[in-house]
CSV table of C-alpha atoms and ligand atoms in Angstrom, one decimal:
chain,number,residue,atom,x,y,z
C,1,MET,CA,-3.5,11.4,16.7
C,2,ILE,CA,-1.2,8.9,14.9
C,3,THR,CA,-4.0,7.4,13.1
C,4,SER,CA,-6.8,8.7,11.5
C,5,GLU,CA,-10.3,7.1,11.4
C,6,VAL,CA,-10.7,7.2,7.4
C,7,ALA,CA,-14.1,4.8,7.1
C,8,ASP,CA,-15.5,2.7,10.1
C,9,ARG,CA,-13.1,1.1,11.8
C,10,VAL,CA,-10.2,1.5,9.0
C,11,TYR,CA,-7.3,3.6,10.4
C,12,ARG,CA,-4.1,5.5,8.0
C,13,LEU,CA,-1.2,4.7,9.9
C,14,GLY,CA,0.8,7.9,7.5
C,15,HIS,CA,4.8,8.5,7.5
C,16,ALA,CA,7.7,10.3,5.5
C,17,PHE,CA,4.3,10.1,2.3
C,18,VAL,CA,3.8,6.1,2.5
C,19,ASN,CA,0.4,4.7,4.1
C,20,CYS,CA,-0.4,1.6,6.5
C,21,TYR,CA,-3.8,1.4,7.6
C,22,LEU,CA,-5.9,-0.7,10.4
C,23,VAL,CA,-8.3,-2.7,9.6
C,24,GLU,CA,-9.9,-3.6,13.2
C,25,ASP,CA,-12.6,-6.2,13.7
C,26,ASP,CA,-14.0,-7.0,16.6
C,27,GLY,CA,-10.7,-6.5,18.5
C,28,ARG,CA,-9.0,-8.0,16.0
C,29,VAL,CA,-6.7,-5.6,13.3
C,30,LEU,CA,-5.7,-6.6,10.4
C,31,ILE,CA,-2.6,-4.5,9.4
C,32,VAL,CA,-2.5,-3.8,5.4
C,33,ASP,CA,1.2,-3.1,4.3
C,34,ALA,CA,3.5,-2.5,6.5
C,35,GLY,CA,5.1,0.6,5.2
C,36,LEU,CA,8.7,1.7,6.2
C,37,PRO,CA,11.2,1.0,8.6
C,38,ALA,CA,10.6,3.4,10.4
C,39,ILE,CA,7.5,3.1,10.7
C,40,TRP,CA,7.7,0.0,13.8
C,41,PRO,CA,7.4,2.8,16.8
C,42,LEU,CA,4.9,4.8,15.4
C,43,LEU,CA,3.1,1.4,14.7
C,44,ALA,CA,3.0,0.1,18.0
C,45,GLY,CA,2.0,4.1,19.5
C,46,ALA,CA,-1.1,3.6,17.2
C,47,LEU,CA,-2.1,-0.1,17.9
C,48,ARG,CA,-1.4,2.0,21.6
C,49,GLU,CA,-4.0,5.0,20.6
C,50,ARG,CA,-6.9,2.7,19.3
C,51,ALA,CA,-7.6,1.0,22.8
C,52,LEU,CA,-5.2,-2.3,20.5
C,53,ARG,CA,-2.8,-4.9,22.1
C,54,PRO,CA,-0.1,-6.3,19.6
C,55,GLN,CA,-1.6,-9.8,20.2
C,56,ASP,CA,-4.3,-8.1,18.3
C,57,VAL,CA,-3.0,-8.1,14.9
C,58,ALA,CA,-3.6,-12.0,13.2
C,59,ALA,CA,-2.5,-11.0,9.8
C,60,LEU,CA,-0.4,-8.4,8.1
C,61,VAL,CA,-1.5,-8.1,3.6
C,62,LEU,CA,0.7,-6.5,1.4
C,63,THR,CA,-0.9,-5.0,-1.7
C,64,HIS,CA,2.3,-5.4,-3.1
C,65,ALA,CA,5.9,-6.4,-2.0
C,66,HIS,CA,8.0,-2.6,-2.7
C,67,PHE,CA,10.6,-1.9,-0.1
C,68,ASP,CA,8.2,1.1,1.0
C,69,HIS,CA,5.2,-0.8,1.4
C,70,THR,CA,7.2,-3.9,3.1
C,71,GLY,CA,9.1,-2.2,5.9
C,72,VAL,CA,8.2,-3.7,9.3
C,73,ALA,CA,7.1,-7.4,7.3
C,74,ALA,CA,9.9,-9.1,8.4
C,75,ARG,CA,9.5,-8.0,12.4
C,76,VAL,CA,5.7,-8.2,11.6
C,77,GLN,CA,5.9,-12.1,10.8
C,78,ALA,CA,9.0,-12.4,13.5
C,79,HIS,CA,7.6,-10.6,16.3
C,80,LEU,CA,3.7,-10.6,16.4
C,81,GLY,CA,3.9,-13.8,15.1
C,82,VAL,CA,1.5,-14.0,12.0
C,83,PRO,CA,1.0,-14.7,8.4
C,84,VAL,CA,2.1,-12.1,5.8
C,85,TRP,CA,0.3,-12.4,2.7
C,86,ALA,CA,0.8,-11.0,-0.7
C,87,HIS,CA,0.8,-12.3,-4.6
C,88,PRO,CA,2.5,-15.2,-5.6
C,89,HIS,CA,3.9,-12.8,-7.9
C,90,ASP,CA,5.3,-10.7,-6.0
C,91,PHE,CA,7.1,-13.2,-3.6
C,92,VAL,CA,10.2,-13.0,-5.4
C,93,LEU,CA,9.9,-8.6,-4.4
C,94,ALA,CA,10.0,-9.4,-1.3
C,95,GLU,CA,12.9,-11.5,-0.2
C,96,HIS,CA,15.1,-8.9,-2.7
C,97,PRO,CA,13.7,-5.7,-1.2
C,98,TYR,CA,15.7,-3.8,-4.8
C,99,ARG,CA,15.8,-5.9,-8.0
C,100,TYR,CA,12.6,-4.8,-9.3
C,101,ALA,CA,10.6,-4.4,-12.5
C,102,HIS,CA,10.3,-0.2,-13.9
C,103,GLU,CA,10.0,0.5,-17.6
C,104,ASN,CA,12.0,4.2,-16.7
C,105,PRO,CA,15.2,5.1,-16.3
C,106,ARG,CA,14.2,6.4,-11.6
C,107,ALA,CA,17.7,9.3,-11.5
C,108,ILE,CA,15.5,10.8,-14.2
C,109,TYR,CA,12.6,11.8,-12.1
C,110,PRO,CA,14.9,13.9,-9.5
C,111,ILE,CA,15.7,16.0,-11.7
C,112,ARG,CA,12.6,16.3,-14.2
C,113,HIS,CA,10.4,16.6,-10.5
C,114,PRO,CA,12.0,18.6,-7.7
C,115,ARG,CA,9.4,18.1,-6.1
C,116,ALA,CA,10.3,14.1,-5.7
C,117,LEU,CA,13.5,16.1,-3.7
C,118,ARG,CA,11.5,16.5,-0.7
C,119,ILE,CA,10.0,13.3,-0.6
C,120,LEU,CA,12.6,10.6,-1.7
C,121,GLY,CA,14.6,12.3,0.3
C,122,SER,CA,12.0,11.4,3.1
C,123,MET,CA,11.1,8.2,2.1
C,124,ALA,CA,14.6,7.5,2.2
C,125,ALA,CA,15.4,8.9,6.2
C,126,ALA,CA,12.7,6.0,7.0
C,127,GLY,CA,14.9,3.7,5.8
C,128,ALA,CA,14.0,2.9,2.0
C,129,LEU,CA,18.0,2.8,1.8
C,130,ARG,CA,17.2,-1.1,3.9
C,131,VAL,CA,14.9,-3.0,4.0
C,132,PRO,CA,15.2,-6.0,4.7
C,133,GLY,CA,13.6,-9.2,3.1
C,134,VAL,CA,10.8,-11.6,4.2
C,135,ARG,CA,10.1,-14.7,3.1
C,136,GLY,CA,8.0,-17.5,4.0
C,137,LEU,CA,4.5,-15.8,2.2
C,138,GLN,CA,0.8,-17.1,2.8
C,139,ALA,CA,0.0,-16.5,-1.6
C,140,LEU,CA,-3.3,-14.6,-1.7
C,141,PRO,CA,-6.7,-15.7,-3.4
C,142,GLN,CA,-6.9,-15.0,-6.9
C,143,GLY,CA,-10.0,-13.5,-5.9
C,144,GLY,CA,-12.4,-13.4,-3.0
C,145,PRO,CA,-12.7,-13.0,0.9
C,146,VAL,CA,-9.8,-14.1,3.0
C,147,ASP,CA,-10.1,-15.3,6.0
C,148,VAL,CA,-8.3,-11.7,7.8
C,149,PRO,CA,-9.7,-9.4,9.9
C,150,GLY,CA,-12.5,-7.6,7.6
C,151,ARG,CA,-12.8,-10.7,4.7
C,152,PRO,CA,-11.0,-8.1,1.9
C,153,VAL,CA,-12.0,-9.2,-0.7
C,154,VAL,CA,-8.8,-9.7,-3.1
C,155,VAL,CA,-9.0,-7.7,-6.4
C,156,PRO,CA,-5.9,-8.2,-8.5
C,157,THR,CA,-4.6,-5.6,-10.1
C,158,PRO,CA,-1.5,-5.9,-11.7
C,159,GLY,CA,1.1,-3.2,-13.4
C,160,HIS,CA,2.6,-1.7,-11.2
C,161,THR,CA,3.8,-5.3,-10.2
C,162,ALA,CA,3.4,-8.8,-11.7
C,163,GLY,CA,1.4,-9.1,-8.1
C,164,HIS,CA,-0.5,-6.0,-7.1
C,165,CYS,CA,-4.1,-6.3,-5.4
C,166,ALA,CA,-6.6,-4.1,-4.5
C,167,LEU,CA,-8.3,-4.7,-1.1
C,168,HIS,CA,-12.7,-4.0,-1.2
C,169,LEU,CA,-14.3,-3.7,1.6
C,170,PRO,CA,-18.0,-4.3,0.2
C,171,ASP,CA,-19.5,-3.3,3.9
C,172,ARG,CA,-17.2,-0.6,4.6
C,173,ASP,CA,-17.5,0.6,1.4
C,174,VAL,CA,-13.6,0.9,1.5
C,175,VAL,CA,-10.9,0.2,-1.0
C,176,LEU,CA,-7.5,-0.1,-0.3
C,177,SER,CA,-5.8,0.6,-3.5
C,178,GLY,CA,-2.3,0.1,-2.9
C,179,ASP,CA,-0.4,1.9,-5.8
C,180,ALA,CA,-2.6,0.8,-8.2
C,181,LEU,CA,-4.0,3.7,-8.1
C,182,VAL,CA,-2.5,6.9,-5.6
C,183,THR,CA,-3.3,10.0,-4.8
C,184,LEU,CA,0.1,11.6,-4.8
C,185,ASP,CA,3.3,10.3,-7.0
C,186,PRO,CA,7.0,10.2,-5.6
C,187,TYR,CA,8.4,10.4,-8.0
C,188,THR,CA,6.9,13.5,-8.8
C,189,GLY,CA,5.2,15.4,-6.0
C,190,VAL,CA,2.2,15.7,-8.1
C,191,PRO,CA,-0.9,15.0,-6.1
C,192,GLY,CA,-4.2,13.6,-7.6
C,193,PRO,CA,-5.5,10.0,-8.3
C,194,GLN,CA,-3.0,8.8,-11.2
C,195,ILE,CA,-1.1,5.6,-10.7
C,196,VAL,CA,2.9,6.1,-10.3
C,197,ALA,CA,5.0,7.6,-12.3
C,198,GLY,CA,7.1,5.0,-14.9
C,199,ALA,CA,10.5,4.9,-12.4
C,200,ALA,CA,8.7,2.6,-10.1
C,201,THR,CA,5.7,0.1,-12.3
C,202,ALA,CA,6.7,-2.1,-13.7
C,203,ASP,CA,3.9,-2.1,-17.0
C,204,SER,CA,1.8,0.9,-17.3
C,205,ALA,CA,0.0,-0.3,-19.8
C,206,LEU,CA,-1.5,-3.5,-17.6
C,207,ALA,CA,-1.4,-0.3,-14.4
C,208,LEU,CA,-4.3,1.3,-17.3
C,209,ALA,CA,-6.0,-1.1,-17.9
C,210,SER,CA,-6.0,-3.0,-14.3
C,211,LEU,CA,-8.2,0.6,-12.9
C,212,GLU,CA,-10.8,-1.0,-14.4
C,213,PRO,CA,-11.3,-3.7,-11.7
C,214,LEU,CA,-10.8,-1.4,-10.0
C,215,ALA,CA,-13.9,1.0,-10.8
C,216,ALA,CA,-16.2,-2.3,-10.8
C,217,THR,CA,-15.4,-2.5,-7.0
C,218,GLY,CA,-17.6,0.5,-7.0
C,219,ALA,CA,-16.4,1.5,-3.3
C,220,THR,CA,-16.9,5.0,-2.1
C,221,THR,CA,-14.1,5.8,-0.5
C,222,VAL,CA,-10.4,4.8,-2.0
C,223,LEU,CA,-7.6,4.0,0.0
C,224,PRO,CA,-4.2,4.3,-1.8
C,225,GLY,CA,-0.7,3.8,-0.5
C,226,HIS,CA,0.4,7.7,-0.8
C,227,GLY,CA,-1.8,10.4,-0.6
C,228,GLU,CA,-4.9,11.7,1.3
C,229,PRO,CA,-8.3,9.8,1.5
C,230,TRP,CA,-10.1,10.0,-2.2
C,231,THR,CA,-14.4,9.6,-0.8
C,232,ASP,CA,-15.3,11.1,-3.8
C,233,GLY,CA,-15.9,7.1,-5.5
C,234,VAL,CA,-13.7,5.3,-7.0
C,235,ALA,CA,-14.6,5.9,-10.3
C,236,SER,CA,-14.1,9.4,-10.5
C,237,ALA,CA,-11.4,8.2,-9.7
C,238,VAL,CA,-10.2,6.0,-11.7
C,239,GLU,CA,-11.4,8.9,-14.5
C,240,GLN,CA,-8.7,11.3,-13.6
C,241,ALA,CA,-6.4,8.7,-13.2
C,242,ARG,CA,-7.2,7.9,-17.0
C,243,ARG,CA,-6.5,10.2,-18.4
C,244,VAL,CA,-3.4,11.3,-17.2
C,245,GLY,CA,-2.7,8.5,-18.6
C,246,ALA,CA,1.3,6.3,-18.3
C,247,HIS,CA,3.9,8.8,-16.8
J,301,ZN,ZN1,4.8,0.4,-5.4
J,302,ZN,ZN1,4.2,3.0,-3.2
């Protein structure tokens, strides 16, 4: 199996330590995040495996526009002809995937955290260094449900990027947290609930403050952009992430 059902009709598709999710609703599909370029053939396989067709895909929503979550966004847009949604504060980043803001120099992390080398190497092999930009995005609303399969409620969670948004599926008791809260930090290789290291986070203080709206969803299952699903409730994940703090 390429995918696993991690919540009610929510399928996880992971590759090179990056997660995408398929949210199925009445035979229609929302893709959440677009992985790295090498995910493309797996995406087709994931749809087949769930008895879905490419034409069943109705939309792609990006939690944020970092290159490891926009790998096939332009291809999905062009080949499947579906709208790609993101917060407007990440539109420029989506067009220019390598111009992202981060607090700390990236080069020190693999030296301090050799465990991360395997992860970063795997991401590079999956095309992390050749992600095309994507333009013509739809603007996510500042809150409230989006009219796409699953009707996710947008939870603005800036800090990791200026426009980062989590997606809450209240009727399925799930929050897709993107990189606002992960259970594996690709820059350190450390598992467990936490915000992403300053190597890739624009504003860690803001990212920590954004754990509050995430906790307010009260969701039981947290589906992060990196790492395993968390099924012990968002409150305990947020508590642990606060304890870890900025790094
Ligand atoms: Zn990110
Ligand atoms: Zn990421």
